[in-house]
Coordinates of C-alpha atoms and ligand atoms in Angstrom, one line a residue:
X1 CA -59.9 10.0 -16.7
X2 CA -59.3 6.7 -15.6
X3 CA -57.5 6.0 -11.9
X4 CA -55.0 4.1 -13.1
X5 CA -53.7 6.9 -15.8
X6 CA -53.7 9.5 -13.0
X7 CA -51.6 7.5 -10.9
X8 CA -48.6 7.5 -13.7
X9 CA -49.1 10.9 -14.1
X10 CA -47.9 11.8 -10.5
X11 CA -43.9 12.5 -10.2
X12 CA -42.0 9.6 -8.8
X13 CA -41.4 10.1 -4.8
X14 CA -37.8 10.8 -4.2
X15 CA -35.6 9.0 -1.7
X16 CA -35.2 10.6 1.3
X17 CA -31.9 10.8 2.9
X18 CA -31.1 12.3 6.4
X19 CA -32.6 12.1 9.8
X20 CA -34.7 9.2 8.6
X21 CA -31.2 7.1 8.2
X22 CA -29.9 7.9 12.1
X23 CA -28.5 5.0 13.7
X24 CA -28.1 4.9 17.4
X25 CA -24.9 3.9 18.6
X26 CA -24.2 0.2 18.5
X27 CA -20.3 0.0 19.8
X28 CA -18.7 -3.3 20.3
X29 CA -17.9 -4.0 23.7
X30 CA -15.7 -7.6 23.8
X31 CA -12.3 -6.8 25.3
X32 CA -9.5 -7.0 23.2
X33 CA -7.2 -8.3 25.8
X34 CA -4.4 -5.4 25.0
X35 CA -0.7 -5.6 26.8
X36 CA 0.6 -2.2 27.7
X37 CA 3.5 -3.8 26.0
X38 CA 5.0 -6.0 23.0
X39 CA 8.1 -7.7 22.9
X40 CA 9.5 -9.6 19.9
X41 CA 8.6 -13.0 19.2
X42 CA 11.8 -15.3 19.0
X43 CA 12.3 -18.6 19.4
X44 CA 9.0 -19.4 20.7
X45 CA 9.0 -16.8 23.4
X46 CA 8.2 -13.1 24.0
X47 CA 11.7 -11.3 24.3
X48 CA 12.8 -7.9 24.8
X49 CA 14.7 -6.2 21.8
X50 CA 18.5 -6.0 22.2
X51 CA 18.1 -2.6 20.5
X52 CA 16.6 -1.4 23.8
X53 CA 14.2 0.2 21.9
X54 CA 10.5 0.6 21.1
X55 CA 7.7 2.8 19.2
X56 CA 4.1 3.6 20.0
X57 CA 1.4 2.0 18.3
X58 CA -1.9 4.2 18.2
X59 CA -5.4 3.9 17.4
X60 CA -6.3 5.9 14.4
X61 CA -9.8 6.5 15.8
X62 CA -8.3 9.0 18.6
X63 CA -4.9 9.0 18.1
X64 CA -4.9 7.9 21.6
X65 CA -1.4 5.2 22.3
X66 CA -2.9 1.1 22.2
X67 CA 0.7 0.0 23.4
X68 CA 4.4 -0.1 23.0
X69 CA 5.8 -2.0 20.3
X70 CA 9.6 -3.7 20.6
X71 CA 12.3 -1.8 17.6
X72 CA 13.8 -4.7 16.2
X73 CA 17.7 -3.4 15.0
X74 CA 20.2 -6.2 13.7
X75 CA 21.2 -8.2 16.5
X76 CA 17.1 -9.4 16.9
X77 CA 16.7 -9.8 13.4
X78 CA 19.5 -12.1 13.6
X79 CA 18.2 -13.5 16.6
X80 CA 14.9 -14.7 14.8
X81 CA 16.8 -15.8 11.5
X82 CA 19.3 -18.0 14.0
X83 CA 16.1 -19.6 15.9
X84 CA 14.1 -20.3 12.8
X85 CA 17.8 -21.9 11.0
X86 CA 17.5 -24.1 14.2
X87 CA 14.2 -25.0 13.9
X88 CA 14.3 -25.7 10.2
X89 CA 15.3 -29.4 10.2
X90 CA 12.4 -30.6 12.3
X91 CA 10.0 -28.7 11.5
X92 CA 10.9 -29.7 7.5
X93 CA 11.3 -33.5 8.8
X94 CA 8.0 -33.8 10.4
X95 CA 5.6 -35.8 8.6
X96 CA 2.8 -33.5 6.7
X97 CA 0.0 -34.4 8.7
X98 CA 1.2 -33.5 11.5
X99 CA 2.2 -30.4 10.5
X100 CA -1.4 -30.1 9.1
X101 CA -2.2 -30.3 13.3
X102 CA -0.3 -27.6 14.4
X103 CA -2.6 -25.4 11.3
X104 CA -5.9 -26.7 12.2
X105 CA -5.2 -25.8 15.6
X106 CA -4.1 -22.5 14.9
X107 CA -7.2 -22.1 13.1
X108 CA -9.4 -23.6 15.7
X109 CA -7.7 -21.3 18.4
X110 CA -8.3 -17.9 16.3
X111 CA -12.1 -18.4 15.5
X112 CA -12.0 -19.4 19.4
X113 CA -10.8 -16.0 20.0
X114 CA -12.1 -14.2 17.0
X115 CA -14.2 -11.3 18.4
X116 CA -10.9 -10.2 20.5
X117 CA -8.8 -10.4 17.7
X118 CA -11.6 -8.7 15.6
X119 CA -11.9 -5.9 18.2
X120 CA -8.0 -5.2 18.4
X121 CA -7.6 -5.5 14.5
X122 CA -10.1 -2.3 14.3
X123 CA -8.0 -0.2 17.0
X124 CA -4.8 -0.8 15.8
X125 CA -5.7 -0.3 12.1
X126 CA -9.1 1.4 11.6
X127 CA -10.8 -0.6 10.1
X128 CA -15.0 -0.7 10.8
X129 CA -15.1 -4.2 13.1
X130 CA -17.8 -5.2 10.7
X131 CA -15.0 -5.9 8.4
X132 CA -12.7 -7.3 11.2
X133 CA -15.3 -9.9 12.3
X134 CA -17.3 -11.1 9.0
X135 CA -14.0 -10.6 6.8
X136 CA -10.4 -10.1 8.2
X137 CA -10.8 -12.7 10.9
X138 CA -12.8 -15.5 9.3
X139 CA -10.7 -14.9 6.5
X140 CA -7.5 -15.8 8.2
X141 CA -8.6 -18.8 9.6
X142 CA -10.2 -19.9 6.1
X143 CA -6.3 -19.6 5.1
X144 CA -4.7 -21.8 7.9
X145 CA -7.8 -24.3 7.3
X146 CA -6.9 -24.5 4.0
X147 CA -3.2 -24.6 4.0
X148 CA -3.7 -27.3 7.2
X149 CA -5.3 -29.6 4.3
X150 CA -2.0 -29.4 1.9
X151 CA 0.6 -30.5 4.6
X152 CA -0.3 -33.7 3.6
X153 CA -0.7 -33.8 0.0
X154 CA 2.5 -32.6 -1.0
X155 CA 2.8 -35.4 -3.7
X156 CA 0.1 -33.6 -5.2
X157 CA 1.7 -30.0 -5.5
X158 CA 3.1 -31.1 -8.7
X159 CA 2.2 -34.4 -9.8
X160 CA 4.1 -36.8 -10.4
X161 CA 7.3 -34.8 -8.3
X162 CA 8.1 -34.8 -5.3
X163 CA 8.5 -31.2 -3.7
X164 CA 11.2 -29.8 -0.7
X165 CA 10.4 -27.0 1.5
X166 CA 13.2 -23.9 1.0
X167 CA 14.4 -23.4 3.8
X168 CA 13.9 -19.9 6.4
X169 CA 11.2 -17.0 4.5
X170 CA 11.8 -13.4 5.3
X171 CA 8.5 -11.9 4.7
X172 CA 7.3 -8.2 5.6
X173 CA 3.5 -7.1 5.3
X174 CA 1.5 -4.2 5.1
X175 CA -0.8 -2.4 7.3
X176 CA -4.1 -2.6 5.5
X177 CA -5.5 -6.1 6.2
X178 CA -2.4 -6.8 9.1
X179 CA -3.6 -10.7 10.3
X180 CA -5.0 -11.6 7.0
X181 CA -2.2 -10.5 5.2
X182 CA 0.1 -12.6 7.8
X183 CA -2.3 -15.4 7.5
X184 CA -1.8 -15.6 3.6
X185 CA 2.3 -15.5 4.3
X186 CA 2.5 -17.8 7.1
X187 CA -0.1 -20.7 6.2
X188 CA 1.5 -21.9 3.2
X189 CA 5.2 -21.3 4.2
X190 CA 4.1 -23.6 7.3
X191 CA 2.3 -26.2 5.4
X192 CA 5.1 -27.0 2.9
X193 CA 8.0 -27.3 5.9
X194 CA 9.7 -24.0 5.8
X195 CA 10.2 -21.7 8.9
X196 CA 9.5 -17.9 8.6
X197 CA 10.8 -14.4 10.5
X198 CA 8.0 -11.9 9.8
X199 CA 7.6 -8.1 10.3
X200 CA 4.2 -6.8 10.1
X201 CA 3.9 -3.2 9.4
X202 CA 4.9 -0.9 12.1
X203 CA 1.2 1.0 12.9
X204 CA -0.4 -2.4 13.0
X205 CA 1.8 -4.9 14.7
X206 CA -0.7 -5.9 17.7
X207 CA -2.6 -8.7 15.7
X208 CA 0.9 -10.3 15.1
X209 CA 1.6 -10.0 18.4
X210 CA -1.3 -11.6 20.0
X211 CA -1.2 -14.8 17.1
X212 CA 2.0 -15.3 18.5
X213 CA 0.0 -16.3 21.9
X214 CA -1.9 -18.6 19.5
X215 CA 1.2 -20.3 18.4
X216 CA 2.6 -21.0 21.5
X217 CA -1.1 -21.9 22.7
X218 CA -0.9 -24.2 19.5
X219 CA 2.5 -25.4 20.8
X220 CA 3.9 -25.0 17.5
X221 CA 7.8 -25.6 17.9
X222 CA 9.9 -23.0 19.0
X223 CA 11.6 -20.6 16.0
X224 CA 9.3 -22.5 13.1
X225 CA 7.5 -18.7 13.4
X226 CA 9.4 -15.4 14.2
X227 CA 7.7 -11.8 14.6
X228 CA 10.4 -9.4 14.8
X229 CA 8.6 -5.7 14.6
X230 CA 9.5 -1.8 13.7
X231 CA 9.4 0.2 10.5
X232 CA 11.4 0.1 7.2
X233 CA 14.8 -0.4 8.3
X234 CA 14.1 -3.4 10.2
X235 CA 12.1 -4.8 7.2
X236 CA 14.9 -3.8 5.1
X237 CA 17.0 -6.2 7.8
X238 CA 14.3 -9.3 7.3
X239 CA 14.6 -8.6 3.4
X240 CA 18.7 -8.6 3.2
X241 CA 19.3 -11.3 5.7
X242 CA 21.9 -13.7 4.3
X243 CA 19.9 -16.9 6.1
X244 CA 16.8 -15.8 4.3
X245 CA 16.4 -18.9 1.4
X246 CA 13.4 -16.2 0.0
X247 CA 11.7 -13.5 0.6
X248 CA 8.3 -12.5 0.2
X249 CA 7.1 -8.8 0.1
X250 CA 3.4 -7.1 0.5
X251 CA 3.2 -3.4 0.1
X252 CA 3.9 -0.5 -2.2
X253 CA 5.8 -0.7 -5.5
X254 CA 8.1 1.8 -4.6
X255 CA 9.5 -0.2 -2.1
X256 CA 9.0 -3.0 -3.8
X257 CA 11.2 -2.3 -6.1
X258 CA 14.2 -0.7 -3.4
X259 CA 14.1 -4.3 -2.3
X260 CA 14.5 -6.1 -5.6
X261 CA 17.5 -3.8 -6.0
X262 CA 18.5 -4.7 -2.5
X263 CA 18.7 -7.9 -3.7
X264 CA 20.4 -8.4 -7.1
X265 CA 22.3 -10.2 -8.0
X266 CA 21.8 -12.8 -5.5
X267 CA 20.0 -16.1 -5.8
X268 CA 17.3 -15.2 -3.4
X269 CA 13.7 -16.5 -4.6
X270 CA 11.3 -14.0 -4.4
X271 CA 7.4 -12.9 -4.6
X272 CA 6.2 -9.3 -4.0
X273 CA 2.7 -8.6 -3.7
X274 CA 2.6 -4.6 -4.7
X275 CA 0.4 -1.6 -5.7
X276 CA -3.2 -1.1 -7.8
X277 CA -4.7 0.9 -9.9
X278 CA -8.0 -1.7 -10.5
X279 CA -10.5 -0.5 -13.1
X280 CA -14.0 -1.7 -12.6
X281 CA -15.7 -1.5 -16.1
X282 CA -19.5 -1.1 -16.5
X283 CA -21.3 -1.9 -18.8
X284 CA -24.9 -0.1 -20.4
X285 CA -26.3 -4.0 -20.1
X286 CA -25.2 -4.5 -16.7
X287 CA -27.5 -4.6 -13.7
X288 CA -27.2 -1.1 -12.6
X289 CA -28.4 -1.4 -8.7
X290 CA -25.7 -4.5 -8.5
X291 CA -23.1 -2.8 -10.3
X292 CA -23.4 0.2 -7.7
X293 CA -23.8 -1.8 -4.8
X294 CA -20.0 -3.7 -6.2
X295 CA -18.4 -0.4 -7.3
X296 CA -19.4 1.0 -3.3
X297 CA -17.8 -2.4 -2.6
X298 CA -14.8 -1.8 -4.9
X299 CA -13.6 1.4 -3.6
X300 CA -15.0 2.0 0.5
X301 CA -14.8 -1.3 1.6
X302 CA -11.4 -1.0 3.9
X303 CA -11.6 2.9 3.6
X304 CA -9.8 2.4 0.4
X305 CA -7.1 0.7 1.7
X306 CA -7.4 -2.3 -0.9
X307 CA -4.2 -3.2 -3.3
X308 CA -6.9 -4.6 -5.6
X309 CA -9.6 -1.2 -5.3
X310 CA -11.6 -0.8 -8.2
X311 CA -10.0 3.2 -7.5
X312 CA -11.2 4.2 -11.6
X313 CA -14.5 3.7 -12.1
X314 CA -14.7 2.7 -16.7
X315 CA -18.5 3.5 -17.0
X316 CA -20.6 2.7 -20.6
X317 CA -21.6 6.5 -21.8
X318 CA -25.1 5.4 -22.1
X319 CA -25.9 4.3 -18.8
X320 CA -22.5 7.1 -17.0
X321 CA -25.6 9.8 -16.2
X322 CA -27.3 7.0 -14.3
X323 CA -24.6 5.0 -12.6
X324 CA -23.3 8.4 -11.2
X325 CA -26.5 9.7 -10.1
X326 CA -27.4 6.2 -8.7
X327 CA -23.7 6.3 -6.9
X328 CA -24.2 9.8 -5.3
X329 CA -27.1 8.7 -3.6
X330 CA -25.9 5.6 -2.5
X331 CA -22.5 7.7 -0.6
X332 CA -25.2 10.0 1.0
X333 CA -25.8 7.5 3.4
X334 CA -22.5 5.8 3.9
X335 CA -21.9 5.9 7.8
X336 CA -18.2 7.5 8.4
X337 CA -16.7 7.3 12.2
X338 CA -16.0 5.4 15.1
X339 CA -14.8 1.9 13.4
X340 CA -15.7 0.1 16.6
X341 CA -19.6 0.8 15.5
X342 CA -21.3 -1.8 14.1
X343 CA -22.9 0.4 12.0
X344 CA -20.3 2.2 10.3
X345 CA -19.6 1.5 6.8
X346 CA -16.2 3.6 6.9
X347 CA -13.5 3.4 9.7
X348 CA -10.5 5.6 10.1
X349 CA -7.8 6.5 8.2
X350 CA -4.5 4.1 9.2
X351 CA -2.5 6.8 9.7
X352 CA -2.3 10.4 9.8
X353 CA 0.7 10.1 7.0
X354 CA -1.9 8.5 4.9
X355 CA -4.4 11.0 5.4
X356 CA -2.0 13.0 4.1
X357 CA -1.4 11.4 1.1
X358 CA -4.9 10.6 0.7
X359 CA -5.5 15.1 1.0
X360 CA -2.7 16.0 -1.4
X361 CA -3.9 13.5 -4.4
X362 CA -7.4 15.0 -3.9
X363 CA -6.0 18.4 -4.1
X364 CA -4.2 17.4 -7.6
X365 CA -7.6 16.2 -8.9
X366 CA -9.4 19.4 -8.1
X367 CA -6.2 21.6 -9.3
X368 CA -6.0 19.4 -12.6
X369 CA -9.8 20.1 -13.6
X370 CA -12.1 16.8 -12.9
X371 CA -14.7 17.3 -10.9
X372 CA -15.0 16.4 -6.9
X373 CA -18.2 15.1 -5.0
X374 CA -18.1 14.0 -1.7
X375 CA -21.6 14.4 0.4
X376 CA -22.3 16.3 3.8
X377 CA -20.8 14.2 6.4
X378 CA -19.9 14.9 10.1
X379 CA -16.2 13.5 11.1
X380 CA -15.1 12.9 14.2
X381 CA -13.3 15.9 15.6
X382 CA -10.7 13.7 16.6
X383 CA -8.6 10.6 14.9
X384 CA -7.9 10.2 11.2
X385 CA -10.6 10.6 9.0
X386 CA -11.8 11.3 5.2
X387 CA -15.5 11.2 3.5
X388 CA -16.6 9.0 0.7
X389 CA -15.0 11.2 -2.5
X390 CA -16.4 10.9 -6.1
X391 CA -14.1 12.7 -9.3
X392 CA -15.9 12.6 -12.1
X393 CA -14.3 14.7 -15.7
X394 CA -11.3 12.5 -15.3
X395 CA -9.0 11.8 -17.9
X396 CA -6.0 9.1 -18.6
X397 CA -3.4 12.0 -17.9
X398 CA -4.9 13.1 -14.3
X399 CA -2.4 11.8 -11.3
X400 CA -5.8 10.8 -9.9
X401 CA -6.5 8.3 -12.4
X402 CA -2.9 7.1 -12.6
X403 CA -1.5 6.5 -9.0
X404 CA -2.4 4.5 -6.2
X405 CA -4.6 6.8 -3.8
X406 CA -5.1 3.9 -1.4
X407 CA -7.8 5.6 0.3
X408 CA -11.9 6.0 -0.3
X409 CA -11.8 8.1 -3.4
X410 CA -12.9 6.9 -7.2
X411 CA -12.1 8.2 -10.0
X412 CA -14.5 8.1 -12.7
X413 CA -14.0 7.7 -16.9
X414 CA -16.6 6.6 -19.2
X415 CA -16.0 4.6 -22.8
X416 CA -17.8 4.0 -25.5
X417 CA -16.9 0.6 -27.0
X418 CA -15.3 -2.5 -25.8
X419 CA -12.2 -2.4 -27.3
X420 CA -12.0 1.5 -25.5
X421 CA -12.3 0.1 -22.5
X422 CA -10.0 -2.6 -22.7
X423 CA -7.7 0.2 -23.8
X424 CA -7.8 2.2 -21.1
X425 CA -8.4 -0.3 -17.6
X426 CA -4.6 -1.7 -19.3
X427 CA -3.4 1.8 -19.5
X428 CA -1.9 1.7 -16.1
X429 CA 1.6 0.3 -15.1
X430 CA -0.4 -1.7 -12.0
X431 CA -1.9 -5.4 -13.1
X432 CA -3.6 -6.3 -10.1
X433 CA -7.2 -6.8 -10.6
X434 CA -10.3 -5.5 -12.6
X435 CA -14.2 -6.1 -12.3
X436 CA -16.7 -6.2 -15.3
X437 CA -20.4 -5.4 -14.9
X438 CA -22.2 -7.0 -18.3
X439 CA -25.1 -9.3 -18.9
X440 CA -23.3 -11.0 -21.9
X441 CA -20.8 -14.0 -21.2
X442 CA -18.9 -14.1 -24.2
X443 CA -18.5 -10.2 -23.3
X444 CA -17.2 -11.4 -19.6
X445 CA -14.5 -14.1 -21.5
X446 CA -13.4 -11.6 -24.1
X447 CA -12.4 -8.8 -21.2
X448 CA -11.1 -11.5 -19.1
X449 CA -8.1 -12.6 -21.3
X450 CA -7.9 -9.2 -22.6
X451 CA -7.3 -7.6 -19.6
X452 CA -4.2 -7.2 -17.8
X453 CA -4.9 -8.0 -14.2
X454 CA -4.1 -11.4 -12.5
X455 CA -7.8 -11.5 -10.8
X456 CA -10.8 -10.4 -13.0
X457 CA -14.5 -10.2 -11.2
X458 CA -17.5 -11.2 -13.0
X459 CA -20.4 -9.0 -11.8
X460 CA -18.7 -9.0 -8.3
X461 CA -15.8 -6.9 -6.8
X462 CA -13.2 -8.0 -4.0
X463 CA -14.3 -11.3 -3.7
X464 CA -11.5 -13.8 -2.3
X465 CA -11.3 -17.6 -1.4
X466 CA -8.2 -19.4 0.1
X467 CA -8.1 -21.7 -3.2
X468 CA -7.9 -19.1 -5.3
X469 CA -4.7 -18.2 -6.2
X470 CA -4.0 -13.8 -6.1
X471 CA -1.5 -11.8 -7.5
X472 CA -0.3 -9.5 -9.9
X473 CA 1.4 -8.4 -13.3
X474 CA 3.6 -6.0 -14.3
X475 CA 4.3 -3.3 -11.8
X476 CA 1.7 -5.2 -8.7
X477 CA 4.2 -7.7 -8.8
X478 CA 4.8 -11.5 -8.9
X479 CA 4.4 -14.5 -7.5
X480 CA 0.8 -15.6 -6.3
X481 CA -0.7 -16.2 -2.6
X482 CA -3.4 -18.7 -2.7
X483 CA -4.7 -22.1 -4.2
X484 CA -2.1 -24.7 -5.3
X485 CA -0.2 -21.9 -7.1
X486 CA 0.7 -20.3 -4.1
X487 CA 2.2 -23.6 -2.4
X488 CA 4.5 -23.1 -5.3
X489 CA 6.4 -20.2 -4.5
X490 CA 7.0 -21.8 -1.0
X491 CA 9.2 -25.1 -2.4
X492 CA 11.5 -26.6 -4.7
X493 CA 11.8 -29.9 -6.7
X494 CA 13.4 -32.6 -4.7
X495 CA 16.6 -33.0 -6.2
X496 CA 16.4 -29.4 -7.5
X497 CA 15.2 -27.0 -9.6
X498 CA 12.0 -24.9 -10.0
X499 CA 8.5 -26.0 -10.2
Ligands
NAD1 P1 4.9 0.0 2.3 O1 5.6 -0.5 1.1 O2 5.2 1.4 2.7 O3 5.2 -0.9 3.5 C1 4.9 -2.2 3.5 C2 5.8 -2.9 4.5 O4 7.2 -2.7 4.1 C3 5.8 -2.3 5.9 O5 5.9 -3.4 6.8 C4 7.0 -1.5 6.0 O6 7.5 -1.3 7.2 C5 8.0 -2.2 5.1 N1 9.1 -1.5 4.5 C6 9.2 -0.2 4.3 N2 10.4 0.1 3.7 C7 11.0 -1.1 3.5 C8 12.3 -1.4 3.0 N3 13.1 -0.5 2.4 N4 12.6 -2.7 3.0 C9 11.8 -3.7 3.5 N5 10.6 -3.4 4.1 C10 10.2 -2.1 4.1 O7 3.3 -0.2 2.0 P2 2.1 0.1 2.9 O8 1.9 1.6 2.8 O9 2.3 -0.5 4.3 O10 1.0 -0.7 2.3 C11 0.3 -0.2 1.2 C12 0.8 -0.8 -0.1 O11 0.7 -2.3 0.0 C13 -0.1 -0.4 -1.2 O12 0.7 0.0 -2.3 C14 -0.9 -1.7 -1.6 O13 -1.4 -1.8 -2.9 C15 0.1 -2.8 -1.2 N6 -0.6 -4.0 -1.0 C16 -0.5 -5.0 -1.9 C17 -1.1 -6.2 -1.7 C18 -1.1 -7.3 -2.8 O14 -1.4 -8.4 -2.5 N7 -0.6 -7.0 -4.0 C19 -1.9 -6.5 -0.6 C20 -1.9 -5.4 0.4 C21 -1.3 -4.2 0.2

């Protein structure tokens, strides 16, 4: 028998996961430059709450305490709506260019100290610092650059109108990308003349904290940018404020929505930035290894903690057996622990509430019937942590497959034509984004204006860009952060009206 016939005759060698993937430690070691201590941010200065009050922020890692963090109550987030009033007029009658400054020097400043901020961003939050320092922080400076080119082309927001900046923003964030997430609120407020009082969430306030060292580095004006900090109630305070010409929201639906009751009937402008239930739909013609490679993407990169997740996993029944099999292996060897490792691929849990959360929608999936893989993995015996999760056997009815788990666990469906899969990635109340995975362009067109999701990925998952605009329909919200649309939401027509 020939050589060559013997040869295909043999059984393919199998990949071999374990000991052959060991990594020796590779911590990061650049000094975040921590404070035991964090006052509010009013006026251009560091101040200590009138409340008399403050919380603990802690690393997620260890649960050990990073530092205390100032409770704003009323009479600071008056404070901060007061100094940015004052500040309003010259900030809005400074010529765009040189507003443009202050923003490239903010920008400049941050990628000066972006390993520090990079290095706190993954102890306050979790996150592994490979995502803090090739995504979160280049990321936010991306969004000042950006917004630092606008200030001066404001006759080119809407042609042919002139535009007028609204006044003083109220805007609260969320905890999952904390300075990015600030970046994307503050840059374009800036740029268009408004002044802002922010609250970042309260387990991640730190990055916040230290841009306010930026800004006074920067020597932005005093009051043009206000951090006041704590947890709901205070954001509830930012929100309500009577000063506040509009307010704009990232974070869940639920509260979303408290807020929006909050505030009806007044003429408050608004954009809220809310919850996800992504589907990322494959396709038997796609490029499997690529498609697994963006689904891992989709679903682990942040531990999960992505509005925009590709959490349900629509896979073509002829290629499902493969794509699964293809993704099991591919979670094997997902590195889960210390986030300050370069090597880790999944951080900690944000908090332990979350982890809590994340635990008691697993439980539902297993007590509802679909079926759970997650591989052998050792977690740290201390800190907030959960392991790469697969469901597969899910259904449209499954709590799994319907509400934001906002951690690292997918939940898989398959299909078996296109209008089926349309169908079912729009049967969610979320509209936030979707991925498709298909050879065919006309394919990628048709399931772009079909589907219900204000960002749709072609063969790529989470990808994002300072000029392109993000947001959401239906329950994720409205409004858009990004690109010329964004500068929208953050002015007026001279002379009145809306854009
Ligand atoms: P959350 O809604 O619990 O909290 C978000 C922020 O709102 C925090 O700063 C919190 O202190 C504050 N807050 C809580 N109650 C409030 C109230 N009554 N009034 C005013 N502020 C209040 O959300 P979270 O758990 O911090 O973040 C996760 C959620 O954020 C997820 O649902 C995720 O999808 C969403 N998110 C959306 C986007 C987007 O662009 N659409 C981006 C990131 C996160």
């Amino acid at each position: 028998m020939p050589a060559r016939r013997r040869a295909t005759a043999r059984p393919r060698a199998a990949l071999i996961f374990g000991d052959l993937w060991e990594f020796d430690p590779a911590p990061e070691t650049a000094d975040p430059r921590l404070k035991p201590r964090y006052e509010l941010f009013i006026g251009g200065s560091f101040v200590r709450p009138r409340s008399g009050r403050y919380f603990d922020s802690i690393n997620p890692a260890n649960e050990r305490r990073l530092a205390e963090i100032a409770l704003a109550g009323p009479a600071d987030v008056d404070a901060a709506y007061q100094a940015a009033a004052r500040a309003f007029r010259p900030w809005a009658a400074t010529p765009g260019r040189e507003r443009g400054k202050y923003l490239f020097r903010i920008a400049r400043l941050l990628q000066d100290r972006a390993r520090e901020f990079a290095v706190a961003e993954t102890m306050d939050g979790g996150k592994p610092i490979r995502e803090s320092r090739d995504f979160d922080v280049p990321m936010a400076a991306a969004h000042f650059f950006y917004h630092a080119g606008w200030a001066d082309k404001l006759d080119y927001v809407v042609p042919g109108r002139s535009v007028a900046p609204l006044g003083v923003v109220g805007q609260v964030i969320p905890w999952n990308f904390p300075l990015l997430m600030l970046a994307w609120k503050i840059a374009p407020a800036l740029a268009m003349g408004n002044c802002v009082v922010l609250k970042p969430a309260e387990t991640t306030s730190i990055t916040a904290l230290k841009l306010a060292e930026i800004l006074q580095d920067a020597g932005l004006p005093p009051g043009v940018v206000n951090f006041v900090t704590g947890a709901g109630e205070t954001g509830a305070l930012v929100m309500g404020h009577p000063a506040a010409s509009k307010v704009a929201f990232t974070g869940s639906t639920e509260v979303g929505k408290a807020i929006m009751r909050q505030l009806a009937g007044t003429d408050r402008k608004m954009t809220m930035e809310l919850g996800g239930k992504a589907a990322n739909i494959v396709f038997d013609d796609a490029p499997i290894d690529q498609a697994v490679e963006g689904i891992v993407n989709g679903i682990f990169f942040n531990q999960g903690h992505v509005c925009c997740a590709g959490s349900r996993l629509l896979v073509h029944e002829p290629v499902a057996d493969r794509v699964i099999s293809r993704l099991r292996n591919r979670i094997r060897v997902l590195r889960v622990g210390d986030p300050l490792d370069k090597n880790t691929d999944l951080g900690a849990i944000n908090s332990g509430a979350q982890l809590a959360k994340i635990r008691r929608l697993v439980a539902s999936g297993v007590r509802e019937g679909a079926s759970l893989f997650q591989p052998p993995c050792r977690l740290p015996a201390r800190g907030f942590y959960y392991p790469p999760t697969l469901f597969t056997g899910v259904t449209q009815s499954h709590r799994i497959a319907r509400e934001e788990i906002f951690g690292p666990v997918l939940s898989i469906l398959t299909f078996r034509t296109v209008d089926e899969a349309i169908e079912k990635a729009n049967n969610t109340p979320y509209g936030l984004s979707a991925g498709v995975w298909t050879d065919k362009g006309s394919r990628i067109l048709r399931m772009s204006t079909e589907l219900k999701a204000g960002v749709v990925w072609a063969n790529t998952f989470n990808r994002f860009d300072p000029s392109s605009p993000f947001g959401g329909y239906k329950e994720s919200g409205f409004g858009r952060e990004g690109g010329r649309q964004g500068l929208l939401d953050y002015v007026r027509l001279a002379g009145g009206g809306e854009p």
